[in-house]
Coordinates of C-alpha atoms in Angstrom, one line a residue:
Chain A
M17 CA 117.9 140.5 37.6
D18 CA 121.4 141.2 36.9
I19 CA 124.4 140.3 38.9
L20 CA 124.9 143.8 40.4
Q21 CA 121.5 143.7 41.9
M22 CA 121.9 140.2 43.3
S23 CA 125.2 141.2 44.7
A24 CA 124.0 144.4 46.2
S25 CA 120.9 143.0 47.9
A26 CA 122.9 140.0 49.2
G27 CA 125.5 142.5 50.4
I28 CA 123.0 144.1 52.6
L29 CA 122.0 140.8 54.1
I30 CA 125.7 139.9 54.6
I31 CA 126.3 143.1 56.5
S32 CA 123.3 142.3 58.7
I33 CA 124.6 138.8 59.4
V34 CA 128.0 140.1 60.3
L35 CA 126.5 142.5 62.8
I36 CA 124.3 139.8 64.3
R37 CA 127.3 137.6 64.5
L38 CA 129.4 140.2 66.2
F39 CA 126.9 140.8 69.0
A40 CA 125.1 137.5 69.4
I41 CA 127.1 134.6 68.1
N42 CA 127.2 132.9 71.4
R43 CA 123.6 133.5 72.3
L44 CA 122.0 131.9 69.3
P45 CA 122.2 128.4 67.9
K46 CA 125.1 128.3 65.5
T47 CA 123.2 126.3 63.1
M48 CA 121.1 129.3 62.5
F49 CA 124.0 131.2 61.1
I50 CA 124.6 128.6 58.5
I51 CA 121.0 128.9 57.5
L52 CA 121.4 132.7 57.2
W53 CA 124.5 132.3 55.1
G54 CA 122.6 129.8 53.0
I55 CA 120.0 132.5 52.3
A56 CA 122.6 135.0 51.3
L57 CA 124.1 132.3 49.0
L58 CA 120.8 131.7 47.4
R59 CA 120.3 135.4 46.9
L60 CA 123.7 135.5 45.1
M61 CA 122.8 132.7 42.8
I62 CA 119.1 133.0 42.1
P63 CA 118.1 135.9 39.9
F64 CA 114.4 135.8 40.8
S65 CA 112.3 137.7 43.2
I66 CA 108.8 137.7 44.5
P67 CA 106.9 140.8 43.7
L68 CA 105.4 142.4 46.8
N69 CA 105.2 146.0 47.8
F70 CA 107.8 146.2 50.5
G71 CA 111.1 144.7 51.3
I72 CA 114.7 145.4 51.3
N73 CA 114.8 146.0 47.6
N74 CA 112.6 149.1 47.8
I75 CA 115.1 150.7 50.2
L76 CA 117.9 149.6 48.0
K77 CA 116.5 151.1 44.9
K78 CA 115.7 154.4 46.6
Y79 CA 119.1 155.0 48.0
L80 CA 121.6 153.0 46.1
T81 CA 120.6 153.4 42.5
G82 CA 123.1 156.1 42.2
F83 CA 125.8 153.5 42.4
L84 CA 124.5 151.6 39.5
I85 CA 124.6 154.4 37.0
K86 CA 127.0 153.6 34.3
P87 CA 127.7 155.9 31.4
T88 CA 127.6 154.4 28.0
A89 CA 128.3 155.9 24.6
L90 CA 125.6 156.3 21.9
P91 CA 126.8 155.7 18.4
D92 CA 127.5 159.3 17.6
G93 CA 129.5 160.0 20.7
D94 CA 126.8 161.1 23.1
Q95 CA 127.1 160.4 26.8
I96 CA 123.9 158.9 28.2
K97 CA 123.3 158.3 31.8
R98 CA 120.3 156.3 32.8
V99 CA 119.0 157.6 36.1
F100 CA 116.0 155.5 36.9
F101 CA 113.5 153.1 35.4
F102 CA 109.8 153.3 34.8
Q103 CA 107.5 150.5 35.3
G104 CA 103.8 150.0 35.5
T105 CA 102.2 152.7 33.3
E106 CA 101.7 153.4 29.7
H107 CA 105.1 154.7 29.1
F108 CA 108.2 152.8 28.4
G109 CA 111.2 151.4 30.1
I110 CA 114.6 151.3 28.5
N111 CA 116.8 148.7 27.1
T112 CA 119.1 147.8 30.0
A113 CA 121.4 145.7 27.9
V114 CA 122.9 148.8 26.5
L115 CA 124.4 150.0 29.7
F116 CA 127.0 147.6 30.8
D117 CA 129.0 147.0 27.7
S118 CA 132.7 147.1 28.5
Y119 CA 132.2 146.3 32.1
I120 CA 131.0 142.8 31.2
F121 CA 134.4 142.0 29.9
V122 CA 136.1 143.1 33.1
W123 CA 133.7 141.0 35.0
M124 CA 134.3 137.9 33.0
A125 CA 138.0 138.4 33.3
G126 CA 137.6 138.6 37.1
V127 CA 135.5 135.4 37.1
A128 CA 138.2 133.6 35.2
I129 CA 141.0 134.8 37.3
T130 CA 139.3 134.0 40.6
A131 CA 138.3 130.6 39.3
A132 CA 141.9 129.9 38.2
I133 CA 143.3 130.9 41.7
F134 CA 140.9 128.6 43.4
A135 CA 141.6 125.8 40.9
F136 CA 145.3 126.2 41.7
F137 CA 144.8 125.8 45.5
L138 CA 142.4 122.9 44.9
Y139 CA 144.8 121.1 42.8
R140 CA 147.6 121.6 45.2
G141 CA 145.5 120.4 48.1
H142 CA 144.4 117.4 46.2
R143 CA 147.9 116.4 45.3
E144 CA 148.8 116.3 49.0
V145 CA 146.0 114.0 50.1
R146 CA 145.5 111.6 47.2
T147 CA 148.5 109.5 48.3
A148 CA 146.9 108.8 51.7
L149 CA 147.0 105.2 52.8
P150 CA 144.6 103.0 54.8
A151 CA 145.3 103.2 58.5
R152 CA 147.4 100.5 60.1
D153 CA 146.2 100.8 63.7
K154 CA 142.7 100.2 62.7
F155 CA 141.1 98.8 65.8
L156 CA 139.6 102.0 67.3
I157 CA 138.9 103.4 63.9
D158 CA 136.9 100.3 62.9
K159 CA 135.1 100.4 66.2
W160 CA 134.0 103.9 65.6
L161 CA 133.0 103.1 62.0
S162 CA 130.9 100.2 63.0
K163 CA 128.7 102.6 65.1
Q164 CA 128.0 104.9 62.2
K165 CA 124.9 104.6 60.1
L166 CA 125.6 106.8 57.1
K167 CA 124.2 105.7 53.8
R168 CA 127.4 106.7 52.0
K169 CA 130.5 104.7 52.7
I170 CA 133.2 106.6 54.5
R171 CA 136.9 105.8 53.9
I172 CA 139.3 106.7 56.6
L173 CA 142.9 107.2 55.5
V174 CA 146.2 108.3 57.0
S175 CA 148.7 110.7 55.4
D176 CA 152.1 111.8 56.5
K177 CA 151.8 115.0 54.5
I178 CA 149.1 116.8 56.6
S179 CA 149.2 117.9 60.1
T180 CA 145.5 118.2 61.0
P181 CA 142.6 116.0 60.0
L182 CA 140.4 116.9 57.1
T183 CA 137.5 115.5 55.1
Y184 CA 136.5 115.8 51.5
G185 CA 134.4 114.1 48.9
V186 CA 130.6 114.3 48.5
I187 CA 129.6 111.0 47.0
K188 CA 132.6 109.1 48.4
P189 CA 133.5 110.9 51.5
R190 CA 136.9 110.5 52.9
I191 CA 138.5 111.4 56.2
I192 CA 142.2 111.9 56.2
L193 CA 144.0 111.7 59.5
P194 CA 147.5 113.0 60.1
K195 CA 150.1 110.3 60.8
Q196 CA 151.3 112.1 63.8
M197 CA 148.2 111.7 65.9
D198 CA 147.6 109.3 68.7
F199 CA 145.6 106.5 67.3
D200 CA 145.2 104.9 70.7
N201 CA 143.6 107.8 72.4
E202 CA 140.0 106.6 72.0
A203 CA 138.3 109.7 73.3
Q204 CA 140.3 112.1 71.1
L205 CA 139.9 109.8 68.1
N206 CA 136.1 109.7 68.6
F207 CA 135.9 113.4 68.9
I208 CA 137.8 114.0 65.7
L209 CA 136.0 111.4 63.7
T210 CA 132.6 112.5 64.9
H211 CA 133.4 116.1 64.0
E212 CA 134.4 115.0 60.5
L213 CA 131.3 112.9 60.3
V214 CA 129.1 115.8 61.0
H215 CA 130.7 117.7 58.1
I216 CA 130.0 114.7 55.9
R217 CA 126.4 114.4 57.0
R218 CA 125.8 118.1 56.3
F219 CA 127.4 117.9 52.9
D220 CA 129.8 120.6 53.9
A221 CA 132.1 119.6 51.1
L222 CA 129.4 120.4 48.6
W223 CA 128.6 123.7 50.3
K224 CA 132.2 124.8 50.2
F225 CA 132.2 124.1 46.5
V226 CA 129.1 126.1 46.0
L227 CA 130.6 129.0 48.0
V228 CA 133.7 129.1 45.9
F229 CA 131.6 128.8 42.7
T230 CA 129.4 131.7 43.8
L231 CA 132.4 133.8 44.9
C232 CA 133.9 133.5 41.5
F233 CA 130.9 135.3 40.0
H234 CA 130.8 137.9 42.7
W235 CA 134.5 138.5 42.9
F236 CA 134.0 142.3 42.8
N237 CA 131.9 142.4 45.9
P238 CA 134.2 142.5 49.0
L239 CA 131.2 141.5 51.2
V240 CA 130.9 138.2 49.4
W241 CA 134.6 137.5 50.3
V242 CA 133.6 138.3 53.9
M243 CA 130.8 135.9 53.6
Y244 CA 133.1 133.3 52.2
V245 CA 135.5 133.5 55.2
L246 CA 132.9 133.8 57.8
S247 CA 130.6 131.1 56.5
N248 CA 133.5 128.6 56.4
R249 CA 134.2 129.5 60.0
D250 CA 130.6 129.1 61.0
M251 CA 130.4 125.7 59.4
E252 CA 133.2 124.6 61.7
I253 CA 131.5 126.2 64.7
A254 CA 128.1 124.7 63.9
C255 CA 129.9 121.4 63.5
D256 CA 131.4 121.7 67.0
E257 CA 128.0 122.5 68.4
K258 CA 126.6 119.4 66.9
V259 CA 129.4 117.3 68.3
I260 CA 128.8 118.6 71.8
R261 CA 125.1 117.9 71.4
I262 CA 126.0 114.3 70.5
Y263 CA 128.4 113.7 73.3
G264 CA 126.7 115.8 76.0
K265 CA 127.5 119.2 77.4
N266 CA 129.7 117.9 80.1
K267 CA 132.2 116.7 77.5
K268 CA 132.7 120.2 76.2
T269 CA 136.0 120.7 78.0
D270 CA 137.4 117.5 76.8
Y271 CA 136.4 118.3 73.3
A272 CA 138.0 121.8 73.6
M273 CA 141.2 120.3 74.9
S274 CA 141.5 117.9 72.0
L275 CA 140.9 120.7 69.6
I276 CA 143.7 122.7 71.2
E277 CA 146.0 119.7 70.9
M278 CA 145.3 119.2 67.2
A279 CA 145.4 122.8 66.4
Q280 CA 148.9 123.3 67.4
R281 CA 150.1 122.6 63.9
K282 CA 149.9 124.6 60.8
S283 CA 148.0 123.8 57.7
G284 CA 147.8 125.4 54.3
F285 CA 144.9 127.0 52.5
T286 CA 142.5 124.4 51.4
P287 CA 139.3 125.9 50.0
L288 CA 137.4 122.7 49.7
Y289 CA 138.5 120.7 52.7
S290 CA 137.0 121.1 56.2
N291 CA 139.9 121.1 58.5
F292 CA 141.2 122.4 61.8
S293 CA 142.4 125.9 61.2
R294 CA 144.5 127.7 63.7
N295 CA 143.1 131.1 63.1
A296 CA 139.5 130.3 63.8
T297 CA 140.4 127.9 66.6
E298 CA 140.1 130.6 69.3
E299 CA 136.7 131.5 68.1
R300 CA 135.7 127.9 68.2
I301 CA 137.0 127.2 71.6
I302 CA 135.1 130.2 73.0
S303 CA 132.0 129.0 71.3
I304 CA 132.4 125.5 72.6
M305 CA 132.9 126.6 76.1
K306 CA 130.0 128.9 76.0
F307 CA 127.7 126.2 74.7
R308 CA 124.3 126.2 76.2
K309 CA 121.2 124.3 75.6
T310 CA 118.9 126.0 73.1
S311 CA 116.2 128.0 74.7
V312 CA 112.8 128.7 73.3
I313 CA 113.6 132.4 73.1
S314 CA 116.6 131.8 71.0
I315 CA 114.7 129.6 68.6
V316 CA 112.0 132.2 68.3
L317 CA 114.6 134.9 67.7
S318 CA 116.3 132.8 65.2
L319 CA 113.2 132.2 63.2
L320 CA 112.5 135.9 63.2
L321 CA 115.9 136.6 61.9
I322 CA 115.7 134.0 59.2
T323 CA 112.4 135.3 58.0
G324 CA 113.8 138.8 58.0
A325 CA 116.7 137.6 56.0
A326 CA 114.5 135.9 53.5
S327 CA 112.8 139.2 52.7
V328 CA 115.8 139.8 50.6
F329 CA 114.0 137.9 48.0
I330 CA 111.1 140.2 47.8
K331 CA 111.1 142.3 44.8
S332 CA 110.4 145.9 44.8
T333 CA 107.4 147.1 42.8
A334 CA 107.8 150.7 43.5
N335 CA 107.3 152.8 40.5
F336 CA 110.2 154.6 39.1
I337 CA 110.3 157.5 36.9
F338 CA 111.9 157.3 33.6
K339 CA 114.3 160.0 32.9
L340 CA 117.0 160.3 30.4
N341 CA 119.9 162.8 30.5
G342 CA 122.0 163.3 27.5
E343 CA 124.7 165.6 26.2
F344 CA 125.9 166.2 22.7
S345 CA 127.8 168.6 20.5
T346 CA 126.9 169.9 17.1
V347 CA 129.0 170.2 14.1
E348 CA 129.3 173.9 14.6
G349 CA 130.7 173.3 18.0
G350 CA 127.6 174.0 20.1
R351 CA 127.2 172.0 23.2
Y352 CA 123.7 171.0 24.4
S353 CA 122.1 168.9 27.0
Y354 CA 118.7 167.4 27.0
Q355 CA 116.5 165.8 29.6
L356 CA 113.6 163.5 29.0
D357 CA 111.1 163.4 31.7
E358 CA 108.4 160.9 32.7
N359 CA 105.8 162.4 30.5
G360 CA 107.9 162.0 27.4
K361 CA 108.7 165.7 27.3
I362 CA 112.2 166.6 26.3
T363 CA 113.9 169.8 27.4
V364 CA 116.9 171.0 25.5
K365 CA 119.4 173.3 27.2
N366 CA 122.5 175.1 25.9
A367 CA 125.9 175.0 27.4
G368 CA 124.9 177.8 29.8
G369 CA 122.1 175.8 31.2
K370 CA 119.4 177.9 29.5
V371 CA 116.4 176.1 28.0
V372 CA 116.4 176.5 24.2
S373 CA 113.6 174.3 23.2
T374 CA 111.3 171.5 24.1
A375 CA 110.1 168.4 22.2
V376 CA 108.0 165.3 22.8
L377 CA 109.4 161.9 22.3
G378 CA 107.4 159.8 20.0
S379 CA 106.3 156.3 20.9
D380 CA 108.8 155.1 18.3
G381 CA 111.5 156.6 20.4
K382 CA 112.3 159.4 18.0
A383 CA 112.3 163.1 18.4
D384 CA 113.8 166.1 16.7
L385 CA 115.6 168.4 19.0
T386 CA 116.0 172.0 17.9
D387 CA 118.0 175.0 19.0
A388 CA 116.6 178.4 19.9
D389 CA 116.1 179.3 16.3
G390 CA 114.2 176.1 15.4
N391 CA 117.0 174.4 13.5
I392 CA 117.2 170.8 14.1
I393 CA 120.4 170.1 16.0
K394 CA 119.8 166.5 16.9
K395 CA 117.6 163.6 15.8
L396 CA 117.1 161.7 19.0
D397 CA 116.6 158.0 18.7
V398 CA 116.0 156.2 21.9
A399 CA 115.9 152.4 22.1
V400 CA 112.3 152.0 22.9
P401 CA 110.8 149.3 25.0
E402 CA 112.3 146.2 25.5
I403 CA 110.5 145.8 28.7
L404 CA 112.9 145.3 31.5
K405 CA 113.8 142.0 32.9
Y406 CA 112.9 142.3 36.5
G407 CA 112.4 138.7 37.2
K408 CA 109.9 138.6 34.4
V409 CA 110.4 137.3 31.0
A410 CA 111.4 140.1 28.7
R411 CA 108.5 141.1 26.5
P412 CA 108.9 142.9 23.2
P413 CA 107.2 146.2 22.6
L414 CA 103.6 145.3 22.5
Y415 CA 102.1 147.9 20.3
R416 CA 103.3 150.3 17.7
A417 CA 101.3 153.2 16.4
E418 CA 101.8 154.7 13.0
I419 CA 100.2 157.6 11.3
G420 CA 99.6 157.0 7.6
Q421 CA 99.4 159.5 4.8
N422 CA 95.7 159.8 5.0
G423 CA 95.7 160.6 8.6
K424 CA 94.7 157.1 9.6
V425 CA 96.3 155.9 12.8
T426 CA 97.1 152.2 12.8
V427 CA 98.1 150.3 15.8
K428 CA 99.9 147.0 15.3
D429 CA 100.8 144.4 17.9
A430 CA 104.1 142.6 18.2
D431 CA 103.3 140.2 15.4
G432 CA 102.4 143.0 13.0
Q433 CA 98.7 142.4 13.2
I434 CA 96.5 145.5 13.2
I435 CA 94.6 145.6 16.4
A436 CA 93.0 149.0 16.3
T437 CA 92.7 152.1 14.0
G438 CA 91.6 155.7 14.3
T439 CA 91.7 158.8 12.2
T440 CA 93.1 162.2 12.8
D441 CA 90.7 165.0 12.1
N442 CA 93.0 166.9 9.9
A443 CA 94.2 164.2 7.7
G444 CA 97.9 164.6 8.6
T445 CA 98.4 168.3 8.0
T446 CA 100.2 170.2 10.6
D447 CA 98.2 171.5 13.5
P448 CA 99.1 174.7 15.2
A449 CA 102.1 173.5 17.0
G450 CA 101.6 172.3 20.5
S451 CA 98.1 171.1 20.5
D452 CA 97.4 167.6 21.4
A453 CA 94.6 165.8 19.5
Y454 CA 93.0 162.8 21.3
I455 CA 91.9 160.1 18.9
A456 CA 89.8 157.1 19.9
L457 CA 91.1 153.7 18.7
K458 CA 88.6 151.1 17.6
D459 CA 89.2 147.5 16.9
A460 CA 87.8 145.5 13.9
D461 CA 84.4 145.3 15.6
G462 CA 84.2 149.0 16.2
T463 CA 84.7 148.7 20.0
I464 CA 86.8 151.4 21.5
V465 CA 89.9 149.8 22.8
G466 CA 92.1 152.8 23.6
S467 CA 93.3 156.2 22.4
V468 CA 96.2 158.0 21.0
V469 CA 97.5 161.5 21.5
V470 CA 98.8 163.1 18.3
N471 CA 100.9 166.2 18.3
N472 CA 102.5 167.7 15.2
N473 CA 101.6 164.6 13.2
R474 CA 103.4 162.4 15.6
V475 CA 101.9 159.9 18.1
T476 CA 103.0 160.9 21.5
R477 CA 101.0 158.7 23.7
L478 CA 99.3 155.4 23.1
L479 CA 96.9 153.8 25.5
I480 CA 95.4 150.4 25.0
Q481 CA 92.9 149.4 27.5
D482 CA 93.6 145.9 28.5
K483 CA 95.7 144.2 31.2
K484 CA 98.9 144.4 29.3
Q485 CA 101.3 147.3 29.3
A486 CA 101.2 149.5 26.2
S487 CA 103.8 151.6 24.6
Chain B
M26 CA 173.5 107.4 50.7
K27 CA 170.5 108.3 52.6
I28 CA 167.1 108.2 51.0
K29 CA 164.1 109.8 52.7
L30 CA 160.9 108.2 51.7
F31 CA 157.3 109.3 52.5
D32 CA 154.8 106.7 53.5
S33 CA 153.3 106.7 50.0
E34 CA 156.7 106.0 48.5
L35 CA 157.4 103.3 51.1
K36 CA 154.2 101.6 50.2
V37 CA 155.3 101.4 46.5
M38 CA 158.6 99.9 47.7
E39 CA 156.9 97.4 49.8
V40 CA 155.0 96.1 46.8
L41 CA 158.2 95.8 44.8
W42 CA 160.0 94.1 47.7
R43 CA 157.2 91.6 48.0
E44 CA 156.6 90.9 44.3
G45 CA 159.9 91.6 42.7
N46 CA 160.2 93.8 39.6
L47 CA 156.8 94.9 38.2
T48 CA 155.8 97.2 35.4
A49 CA 154.3 100.5 36.3
G50 CA 151.0 99.3 35.0
Q51 CA 151.0 96.2 37.2
L52 CA 152.1 98.4 40.2
A53 CA 149.1 100.6 39.5
L54 CA 146.7 97.6 39.6
V55 CA 148.1 96.2 42.8
L56 CA 148.0 99.6 44.5
K57 CA 144.5 100.3 43.3
E58 CA 143.6 97.1 45.1
E59 CA 145.5 97.7 48.3
T60 CA 145.1 101.5 48.7
G61 CA 142.5 102.8 46.3
W62 CA 144.9 105.0 44.5
N63 CA 144.1 105.8 40.9
R64 CA 146.6 105.3 38.1
N65 CA 147.8 108.9 38.0
T66 CA 148.5 109.0 41.6
T67 CA 150.5 105.8 41.5
Y68 CA 152.5 107.0 38.5
T69 CA 153.3 110.2 40.3
V70 CA 154.6 108.4 43.4
I71 CA 156.7 106.1 41.2
K72 CA 158.2 109.1 39.6
K73 CA 159.0 110.5 43.0
C74 CA 160.8 107.3 43.9
I75 CA 162.8 107.3 40.7
D76 CA 163.8 110.9 41.4
K77 CA 164.9 109.9 44.8
G78 CA 166.9 107.0 43.5
A79 CA 164.9 104.3 45.1
I80 CA 163.5 102.8 41.9
E81 CA 165.1 102.3 38.6
R82 CA 163.1 102.4 35.4
L83 CA 163.8 99.7 32.9
E84 CA 162.6 99.4 29.4
P85 CA 160.6 97.8 27.9
N86 CA 157.3 98.5 29.4
F87 CA 158.4 100.8 32.2
T88 CA 159.5 98.1 34.5
C89 CA 160.3 99.2 38.0
R90 CA 163.2 97.8 39.9
A91 CA 163.9 98.6 43.6
L92 CA 167.4 100.0 44.1
I93 CA 167.4 99.7 47.8
T94 CA 166.4 96.8 49.9
Q95 CA 164.0 96.7 52.7
E96 CA 166.8 95.9 55.1
E97 CA 168.7 98.9 54.0
V98 CA 165.7 101.1 54.7
Q99 CA 165.0 99.4 58.1
E100 CA 168.5 100.0 59.2
Q101 CA 168.4 103.6 58.1
E102 CA 165.2 104.4 59.8
T103 CA 166.2 102.6 63.0
A104 CA 169.5 104.4 63.1
E105 CA 167.7 107.7 62.7
L106 CA 165.2 106.8 65.4
I107 CA 168.0 105.8 67.8
N108 CA 169.9 109.0 67.1
K109 CA 166.8 111.1 67.5
M110 CA 165.1 109.6 70.4
F111 CA 167.7 107.6 72.3
S112 CA 170.7 109.9 72.1
G113 CA 172.4 107.5 69.7
S114 CA 172.5 104.7 72.2
P115 CA 171.2 101.4 70.9
E116 CA 171.2 99.8 74.3
L117 CA 168.9 102.5 75.5
F118 CA 166.6 101.9 72.6
F119 CA 166.7 98.2 73.1
S120 CA 166.0 98.3 76.8
T121 CA 163.1 100.7 76.3
F122 CA 161.8 98.5 73.6
I123 CA 161.9 95.4 75.7
N124 CA 160.3 97.0 78.7
S125 CA 157.4 98.6 76.8
K126 CA 156.1 95.6 75.0
N127 CA 154.5 92.5 76.4
F128 CA 156.2 89.6 74.8
T129 CA 154.9 86.1 74.5
K130 CA 157.0 83.3 75.7
E131 CA 157.8 82.3 72.1
Q132 CA 158.9 85.8 71.3
I133 CA 161.2 85.9 74.3
D134 CA 162.8 82.6 73.3
K135 CA 163.4 83.9 69.8
L136 CA 165.0 87.0 71.1
K137 CA 167.2 85.0 73.4
Q138 CA 168.3 82.9 70.4
L139 CA 169.1 86.1 68.4
V140 CA 171.3 87.5 71.2
E141 CA 173.0 84.1 71.5
K142 CA 173.9 84.1 67.9
L143 CA 175.5 87.5 68.2
K144 CA 177.9 86.4 70.8

């Protein structure tokens, strides 16, 4: 699966999450939203899918493939547009690697730039907090610490360079408190420390890193940026929800007040630190005040939504039709277009759109295109089956059929071993043009294993009867 | 000449005031012990102190010498506090200070002695 597909199908999920969030954020447990974002994140990072016959990818392919067309140049200056794929029958797919040439460099540049920008902010943030000092008024802090049972050791420090508390560090988590806070206000201190503790317990520092990492690769997709902003906010909101669960619903006003007090200061952009941000504060306060105990309905609804979201991993197995459109010019200045359809038949049209000839693509990918007078105007050579990588391991063309001088048809497998043979009736001489000769193929034991269709001394269709795909 | 120091820089100064001149390497070790800073962090803070004129760098070995004393900084900070919060009035500061803390008998006696000395 390539990055465009991952990005597109995650994009659909992201839009859905945004819509759900818009309408129902205060009616569903906030923790569900971070699960949903997690699914979107996985979709962006994992290139595999489960093959089933339905799912969001089918819809995607049907309606969105148009976006994914990219022109690429053939060696002699043709323009080729791939329109669809073919999968699942005896014809071939097409080598997808050809299609994204120069765009790959643009993408890589984007990844590098995005990564550099984040690295810059990360470095700047780190410089501010690394000079934090152990707290002096430690009494209440130690009291809170002694009640915590986290496996990892938490260090709590104070800095005069920040204005709101933050936490970072995965293996050695640290909470940095601003110097200008009231270290004697036990209630407020407990709220703040517990909030940061929830971040630590949930490994939010790690998730933030993964988000940034993924965003770098999907920099071109504005929906992924939306996901980045919203999922960070939702991490905070889910954290608040947890704090209220810990302290009890009747404390929610006190908690909201302490948030408002802390949030009255500004803080800079810190991509990896969980901290109190003023922009999102209003959303958080509302969410806190609207906190309600989780009802059965909301749990059921959440599970449904999550299952629906996970369907983004189901791979489409809808058959596509392989077509190829091409255009070219001849030395004499004639302009032609050709179209290859799913049966391997090529139709050649002139500049006026009138059909001038037809041809059949051989299973070796070659065909001679002629003009209205029968002169060969183009020798078509299509890169024949490297079977597409749709979550499966790419397989090389399985079988090649060749017609020898004596009219003997030989079919070889990928290793070059002869697996079947047949003979043409007319020993390689030209048939009256246009008639297809069906020839049975037998293996070394004389068992019929398939057939070839020969036309004009070329193999046009090859069918091997076993479970594997044949070309 | 007024030098404004962040907490991290003050911490470095405190170590120097306590231990006397130290090399940067020794400072780094002490601070690692007392604050958990890594070497680079300490060196960066030392550099900031040098830029602000609080520390002088002596060779050999990058020895650090404090250019201001702890008393100087205390006076400076207190004066700023009095100006900022007590309208520049030391008596106001002093009376607020006395009334807000609970002093033990020994402390009160000591304070009395100090005031006597000033007379």
